mmCIF file of C-alpha atoms in Angstrom:
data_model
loop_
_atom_site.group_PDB
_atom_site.id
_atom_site.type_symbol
_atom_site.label_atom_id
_atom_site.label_comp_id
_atom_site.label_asym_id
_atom_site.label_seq_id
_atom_site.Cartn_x
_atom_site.Cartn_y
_atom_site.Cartn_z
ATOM 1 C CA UNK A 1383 106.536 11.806 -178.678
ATOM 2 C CA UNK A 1384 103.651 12.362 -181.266
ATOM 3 C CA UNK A 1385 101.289 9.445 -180.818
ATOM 4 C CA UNK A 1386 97.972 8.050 -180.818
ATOM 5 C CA UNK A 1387 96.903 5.828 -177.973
ATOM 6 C CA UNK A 1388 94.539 3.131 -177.090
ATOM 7 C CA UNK A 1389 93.285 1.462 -174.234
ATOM 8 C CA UNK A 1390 92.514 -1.425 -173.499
ATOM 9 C CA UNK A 1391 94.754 -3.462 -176.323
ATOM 10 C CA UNK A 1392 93.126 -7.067 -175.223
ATOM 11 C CA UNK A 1393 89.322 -7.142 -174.387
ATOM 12 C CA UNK A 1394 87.392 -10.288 -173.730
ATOM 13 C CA UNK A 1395 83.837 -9.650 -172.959
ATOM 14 C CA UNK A 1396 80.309 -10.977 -173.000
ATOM 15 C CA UNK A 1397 77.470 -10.192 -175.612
ATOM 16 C CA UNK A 1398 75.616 -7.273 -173.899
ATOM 17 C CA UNK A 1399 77.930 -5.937 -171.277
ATOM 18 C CA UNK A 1400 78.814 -2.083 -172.441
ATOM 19 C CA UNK A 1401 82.110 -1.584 -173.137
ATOM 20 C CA UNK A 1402 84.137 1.934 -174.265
ATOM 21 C CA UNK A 1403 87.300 1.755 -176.068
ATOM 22 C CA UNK A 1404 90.061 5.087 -175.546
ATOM 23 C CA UNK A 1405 91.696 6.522 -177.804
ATOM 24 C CA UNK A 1406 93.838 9.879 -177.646
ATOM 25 C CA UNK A 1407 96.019 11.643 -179.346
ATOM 26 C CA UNK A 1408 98.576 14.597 -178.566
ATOM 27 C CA UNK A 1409 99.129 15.904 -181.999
ATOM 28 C CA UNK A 1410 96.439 18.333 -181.665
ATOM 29 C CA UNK A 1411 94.464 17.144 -184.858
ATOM 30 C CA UNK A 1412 91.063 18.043 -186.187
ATOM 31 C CA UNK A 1413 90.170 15.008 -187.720
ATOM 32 C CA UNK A 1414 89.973 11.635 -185.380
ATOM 33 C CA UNK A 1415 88.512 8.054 -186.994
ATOM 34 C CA UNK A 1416 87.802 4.499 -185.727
ATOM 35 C CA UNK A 1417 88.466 1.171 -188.104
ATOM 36 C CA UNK A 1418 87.781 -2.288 -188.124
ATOM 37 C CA UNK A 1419 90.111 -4.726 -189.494
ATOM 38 C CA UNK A 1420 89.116 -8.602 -189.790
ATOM 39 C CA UNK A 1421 90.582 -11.054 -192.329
ATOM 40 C CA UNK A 1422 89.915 -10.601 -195.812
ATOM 41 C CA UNK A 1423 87.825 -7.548 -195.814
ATOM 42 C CA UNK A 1424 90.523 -5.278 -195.061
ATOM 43 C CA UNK A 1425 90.239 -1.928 -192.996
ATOM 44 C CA UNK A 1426 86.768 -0.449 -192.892
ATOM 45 C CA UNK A 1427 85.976 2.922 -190.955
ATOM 46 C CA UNK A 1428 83.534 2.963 -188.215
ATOM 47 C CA UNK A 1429 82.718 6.637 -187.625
ATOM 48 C CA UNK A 1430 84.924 9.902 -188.064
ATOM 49 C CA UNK A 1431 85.008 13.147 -186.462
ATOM 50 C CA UNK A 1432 85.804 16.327 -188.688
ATOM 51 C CA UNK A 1433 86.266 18.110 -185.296
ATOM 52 C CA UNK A 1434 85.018 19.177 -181.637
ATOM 53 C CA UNK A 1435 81.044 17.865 -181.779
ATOM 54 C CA UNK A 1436 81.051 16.940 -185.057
ATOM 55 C CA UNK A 1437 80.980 12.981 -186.016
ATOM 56 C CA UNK A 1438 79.803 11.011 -188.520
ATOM 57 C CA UNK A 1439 78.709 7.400 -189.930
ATOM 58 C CA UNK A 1440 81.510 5.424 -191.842
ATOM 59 C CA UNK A 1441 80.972 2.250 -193.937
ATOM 60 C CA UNK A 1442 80.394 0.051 -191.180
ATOM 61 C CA UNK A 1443 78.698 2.584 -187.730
ATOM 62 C CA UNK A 1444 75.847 0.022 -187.037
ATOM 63 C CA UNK A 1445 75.999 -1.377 -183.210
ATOM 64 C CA UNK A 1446 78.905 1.658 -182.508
ATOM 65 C CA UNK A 1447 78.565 5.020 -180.906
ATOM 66 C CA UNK A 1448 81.142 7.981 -180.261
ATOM 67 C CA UNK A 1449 81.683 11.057 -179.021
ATOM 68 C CA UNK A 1450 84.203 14.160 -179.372
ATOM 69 C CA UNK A 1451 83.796 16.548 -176.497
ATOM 70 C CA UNK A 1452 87.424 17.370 -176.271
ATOM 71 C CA UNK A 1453 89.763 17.537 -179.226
ATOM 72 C CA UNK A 1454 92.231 14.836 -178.014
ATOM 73 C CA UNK A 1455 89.942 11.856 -177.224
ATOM 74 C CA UNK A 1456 87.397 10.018 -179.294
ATOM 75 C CA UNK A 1457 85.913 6.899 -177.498
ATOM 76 C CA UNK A 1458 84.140 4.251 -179.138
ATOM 77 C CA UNK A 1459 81.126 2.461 -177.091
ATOM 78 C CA UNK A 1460 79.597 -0.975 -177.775
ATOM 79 C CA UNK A 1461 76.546 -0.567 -176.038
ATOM 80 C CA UNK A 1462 75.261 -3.690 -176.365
ATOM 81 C CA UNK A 1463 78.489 -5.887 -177.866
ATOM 82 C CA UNK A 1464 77.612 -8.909 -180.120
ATOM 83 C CA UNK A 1465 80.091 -11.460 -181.386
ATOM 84 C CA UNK A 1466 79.788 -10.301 -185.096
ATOM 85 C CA UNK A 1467 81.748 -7.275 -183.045
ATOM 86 C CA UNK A 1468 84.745 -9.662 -182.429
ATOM 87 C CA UNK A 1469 87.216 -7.626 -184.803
ATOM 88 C CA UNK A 1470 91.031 -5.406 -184.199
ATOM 89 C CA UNK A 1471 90.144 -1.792 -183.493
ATOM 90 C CA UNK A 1472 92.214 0.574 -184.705
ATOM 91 C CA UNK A 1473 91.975 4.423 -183.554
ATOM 92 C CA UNK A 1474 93.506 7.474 -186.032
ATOM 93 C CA UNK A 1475 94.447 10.988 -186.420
ATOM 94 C CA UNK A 1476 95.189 13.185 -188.650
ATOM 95 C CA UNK A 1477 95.659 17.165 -188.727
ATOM 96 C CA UNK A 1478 92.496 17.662 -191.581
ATOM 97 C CA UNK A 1479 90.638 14.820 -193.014
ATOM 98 C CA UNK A 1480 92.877 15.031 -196.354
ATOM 99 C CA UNK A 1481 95.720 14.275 -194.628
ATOM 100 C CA UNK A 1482 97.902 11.566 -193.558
ATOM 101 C CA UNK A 1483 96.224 9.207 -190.534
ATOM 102 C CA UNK A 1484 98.655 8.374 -188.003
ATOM 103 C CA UNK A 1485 96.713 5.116 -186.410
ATOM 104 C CA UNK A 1486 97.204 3.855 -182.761
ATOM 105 C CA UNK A 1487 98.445 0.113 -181.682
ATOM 106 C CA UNK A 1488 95.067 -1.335 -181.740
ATOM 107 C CA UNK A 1489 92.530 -3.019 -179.660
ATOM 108 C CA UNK A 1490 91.556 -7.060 -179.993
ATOM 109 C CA UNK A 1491 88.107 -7.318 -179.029
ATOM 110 C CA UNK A 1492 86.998 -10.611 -178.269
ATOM 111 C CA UNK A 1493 83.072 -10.926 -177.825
ATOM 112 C CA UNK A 1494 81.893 -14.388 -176.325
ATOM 113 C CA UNK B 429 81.485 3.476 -204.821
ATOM 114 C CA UNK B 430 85.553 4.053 -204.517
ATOM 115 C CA UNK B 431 87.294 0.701 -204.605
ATOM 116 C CA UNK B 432 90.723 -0.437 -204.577
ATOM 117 C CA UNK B 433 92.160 -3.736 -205.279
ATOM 118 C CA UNK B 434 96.113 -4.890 -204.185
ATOM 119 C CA UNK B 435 97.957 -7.314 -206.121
ATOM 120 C CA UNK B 436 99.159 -9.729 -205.482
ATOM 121 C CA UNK B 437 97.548 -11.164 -202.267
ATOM 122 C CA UNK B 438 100.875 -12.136 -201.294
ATOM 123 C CA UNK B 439 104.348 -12.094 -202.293
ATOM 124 C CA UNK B 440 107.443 -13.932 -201.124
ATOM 125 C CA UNK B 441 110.947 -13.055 -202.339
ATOM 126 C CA UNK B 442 114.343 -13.313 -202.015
ATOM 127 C CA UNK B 443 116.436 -11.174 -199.887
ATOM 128 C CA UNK B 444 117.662 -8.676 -202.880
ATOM 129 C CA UNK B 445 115.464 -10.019 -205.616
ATOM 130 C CA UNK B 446 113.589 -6.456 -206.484
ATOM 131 C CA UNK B 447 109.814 -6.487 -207.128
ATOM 132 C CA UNK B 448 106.929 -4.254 -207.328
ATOM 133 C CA UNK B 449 103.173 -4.281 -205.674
ATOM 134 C CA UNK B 450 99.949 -2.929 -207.301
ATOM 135 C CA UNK B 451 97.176 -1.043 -206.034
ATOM 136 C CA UNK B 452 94.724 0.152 -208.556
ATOM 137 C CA UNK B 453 91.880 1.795 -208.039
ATOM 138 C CA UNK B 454 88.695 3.910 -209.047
ATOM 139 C CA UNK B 455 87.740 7.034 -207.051
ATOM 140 C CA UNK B 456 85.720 10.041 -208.044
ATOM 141 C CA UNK B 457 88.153 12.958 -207.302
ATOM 142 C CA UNK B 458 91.191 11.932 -205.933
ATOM 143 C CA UNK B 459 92.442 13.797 -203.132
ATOM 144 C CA UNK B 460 95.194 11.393 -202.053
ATOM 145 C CA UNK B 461 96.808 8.073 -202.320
ATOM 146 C CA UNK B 462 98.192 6.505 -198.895
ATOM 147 C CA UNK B 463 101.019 3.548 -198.849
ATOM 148 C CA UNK B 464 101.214 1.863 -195.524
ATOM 149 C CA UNK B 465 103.291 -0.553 -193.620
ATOM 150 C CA UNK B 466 101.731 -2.963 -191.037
ATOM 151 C CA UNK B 467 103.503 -5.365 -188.898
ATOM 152 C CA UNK B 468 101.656 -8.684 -187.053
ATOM 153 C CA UNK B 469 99.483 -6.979 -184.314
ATOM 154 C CA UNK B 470 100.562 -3.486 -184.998
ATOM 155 C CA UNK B 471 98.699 -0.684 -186.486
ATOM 156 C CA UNK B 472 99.496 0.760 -189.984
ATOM 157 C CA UNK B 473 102.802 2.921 -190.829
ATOM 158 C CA UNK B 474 102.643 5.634 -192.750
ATOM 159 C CA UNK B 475 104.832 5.389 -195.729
ATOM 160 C CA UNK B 476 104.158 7.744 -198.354
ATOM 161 C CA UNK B 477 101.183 9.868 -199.618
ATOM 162 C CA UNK B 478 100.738 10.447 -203.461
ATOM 163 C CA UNK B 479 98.389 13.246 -204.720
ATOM 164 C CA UNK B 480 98.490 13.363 -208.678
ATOM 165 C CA UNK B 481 99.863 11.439 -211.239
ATOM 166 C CA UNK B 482 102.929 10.918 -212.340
ATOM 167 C CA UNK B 483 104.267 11.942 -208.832
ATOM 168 C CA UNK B 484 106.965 9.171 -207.260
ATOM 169 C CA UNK B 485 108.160 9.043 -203.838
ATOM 170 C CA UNK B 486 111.118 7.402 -202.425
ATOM 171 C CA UNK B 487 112.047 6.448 -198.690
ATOM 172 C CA UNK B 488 115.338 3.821 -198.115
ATOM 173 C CA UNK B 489 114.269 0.918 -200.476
ATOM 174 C CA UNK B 490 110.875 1.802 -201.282
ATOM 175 C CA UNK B 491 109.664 4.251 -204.178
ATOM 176 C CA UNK B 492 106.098 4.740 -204.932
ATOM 177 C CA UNK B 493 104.954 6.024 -208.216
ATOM 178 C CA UNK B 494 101.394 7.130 -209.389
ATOM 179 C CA UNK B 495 99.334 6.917 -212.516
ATOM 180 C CA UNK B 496 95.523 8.003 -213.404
ATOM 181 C CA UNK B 497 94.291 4.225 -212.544
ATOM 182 C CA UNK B 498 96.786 2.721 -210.270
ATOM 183 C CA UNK B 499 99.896 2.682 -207.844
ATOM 184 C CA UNK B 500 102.765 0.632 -207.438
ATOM 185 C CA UNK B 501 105.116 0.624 -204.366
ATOM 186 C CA UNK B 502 108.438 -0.884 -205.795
ATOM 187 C CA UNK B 503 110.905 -2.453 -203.412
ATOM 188 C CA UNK B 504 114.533 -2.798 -204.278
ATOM 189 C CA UNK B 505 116.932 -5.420 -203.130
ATOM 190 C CA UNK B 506 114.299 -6.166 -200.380
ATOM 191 C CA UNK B 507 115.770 -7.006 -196.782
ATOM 192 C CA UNK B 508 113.981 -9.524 -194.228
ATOM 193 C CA UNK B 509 113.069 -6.519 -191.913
ATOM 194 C CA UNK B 510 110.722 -5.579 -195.021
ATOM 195 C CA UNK B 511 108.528 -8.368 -194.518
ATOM 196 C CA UNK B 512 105.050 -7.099 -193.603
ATOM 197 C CA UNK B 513 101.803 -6.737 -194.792
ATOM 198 C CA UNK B 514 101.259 -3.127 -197.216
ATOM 199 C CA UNK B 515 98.279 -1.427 -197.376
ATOM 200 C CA UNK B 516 97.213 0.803 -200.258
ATOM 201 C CA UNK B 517 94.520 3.528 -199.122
ATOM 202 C CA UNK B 518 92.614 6.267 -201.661
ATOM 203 C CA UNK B 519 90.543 9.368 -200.667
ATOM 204 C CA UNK B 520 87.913 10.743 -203.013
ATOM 205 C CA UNK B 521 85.120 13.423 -202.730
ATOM 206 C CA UNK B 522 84.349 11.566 -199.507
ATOM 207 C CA UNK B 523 85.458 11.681 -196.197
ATOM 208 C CA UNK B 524 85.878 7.866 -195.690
ATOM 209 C CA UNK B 525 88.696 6.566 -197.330
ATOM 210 C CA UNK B 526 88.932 2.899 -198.732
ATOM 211 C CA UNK B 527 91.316 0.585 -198.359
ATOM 212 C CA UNK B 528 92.526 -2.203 -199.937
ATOM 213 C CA UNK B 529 93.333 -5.803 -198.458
ATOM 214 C CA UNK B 530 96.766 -5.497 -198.789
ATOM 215 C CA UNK B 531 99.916 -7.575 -199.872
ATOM 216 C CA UNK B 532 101.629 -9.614 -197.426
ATOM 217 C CA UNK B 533 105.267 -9.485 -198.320
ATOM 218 C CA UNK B 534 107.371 -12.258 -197.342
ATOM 219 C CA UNK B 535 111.119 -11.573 -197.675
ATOM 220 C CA UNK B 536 113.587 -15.130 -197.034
ATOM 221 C CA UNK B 537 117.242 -14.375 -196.294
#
C-alpha cells in the first residue's frame, strides 16, 4: 500500500530535550516536505527537499532541522524544542514538487 | 506573496441541500490548484488538482471548477460522511505552496 508514515503520532516532551520526528514514504518520490498546522493559521511548510541532499527553508524553518540522506526518509529534529513548537506535524510526498502531496497521519507535539 | 483565502469559515447544511465553497487566490504563475479533504486528527486527502482555468473536475458528489482568480469545490446533495474540514492549496513560481485555512463543513442528517 502506497503511503507515507510517521512516527511517533503523540509526543509530550520538555523545552530543550532533542527530539526527531520519522517520516517515510514507499512511493519512491523526489520531492518530501514537513508542515505545521495550528488553529487559525492554517498549514504552513517547514522545510522541503527537491531530492537526495538537497533541502530547503519553508515559511516557517526557524528552531527545525532536516536531513535527506536516503530517498525514502526525511526526519525532522527539534534540537532544542520550545513550547511555541507545540503544533500537529504533518510529513508529505510527492513524485516532483508540482505534483500532488500525499501527507502522512500526523504527529501532536506537545512541548511543556 | 501568494495568498489564498477560503470562504466561508464554516458551513453547515442539510443532508441533500447542495452548496458550493470558495477559495480565491493570487499567485504569480500558477502551476497548480490542490482541493483537499481532512478529517479530525487525520492528515489531508487528496481530492482533486486543477491546473488552468476553466478546467472542472468531478469525483462522487464533488466537482471542482477553476477560474483566473478563484476556485470553488461544489458539493451536491451532501451526505453526513462529507462532513470535514476542506483545504484549498495553490503553487506558484515557488516551491512552497500556500494554503488556505479551510472550510469546516458540517453536514446534519
Amino acid at each position: 500500500e502506497a503511503q507515507v508514515t510517521q512516527n511517533p503520532r503523540y509526543l509530550i516532551t520538555v523545552t530543550g530535550k532533542k527530539l526527531t520526528v520519522t517520516c517515510s514514504q514507499n512511493m519512491n518520490h523526489e520531492y518530501m516536505s514537513w508542515y505545521r498546522q495550528d488553529p487559525g493559521l492554517g498549514l504552513r511548510q517547514i522545510y522541503y527537499s527537491m531530492n537526495v541532499e538537497v533541502t530547503d527553508k519553508g515559511d516557517v524553518p526557524e528552531g527545525y532541522k532536516v536531513s535527506r540522506k536516503e530517498k525514502r526518509n526525511f526526519p525532522l529534529i527539534l534540537e532544542s524544542p520550545s513550547p511555541n513548537q507545540t503544533s500537529l506535524y504533518f510529513c508529505a510526498s510527492s513524485l516532483t514538487s508540482g505534483d500532488t502531496q500525499y501527507f502522512g497521519p500526523g504527529t501532536r507535539l506537545t512541548v511543556l | 506573496e501568494d495568498q489564498v483565502t477560503q470562504s466561508p469559515e464554516a458551513l453547515r447544511l442539510q443532508e441533500g441541500e447542495s452548496s458550493s465553497l470558495n477559495c480565491s487566490y493570487t499567485v504569480s504563475g500558477l502551476r497548480g490548484l490542490f482541493w483537499y479533504r481532512q478529517d479530525p486528527g487525520k492528515g489531508p486527502e487528496f481530492l482533486f488538482t486543477l491546473y488552468s482555468a476553466g478546467e472542472e473536475k468531478e469525483k462522487e458528489r464533488l466537482k471542482a471548477t477553476l477560474t483566473k482568480k478563484e476556485s470553488f469545490l461544489h458539493i451536491t446533495a451532501p451526505k453526513p460522511e462529507d462532513s470535514a474540514t476542506y483545504l484549498c492549496a495553490v503553487r506558484g513560481g515557488s516551491y512552497i505552496p500556500t494554503f488556505g485555512r479551510g472550510t469546516s463543513l458540517i453536514v446534519h442528517p
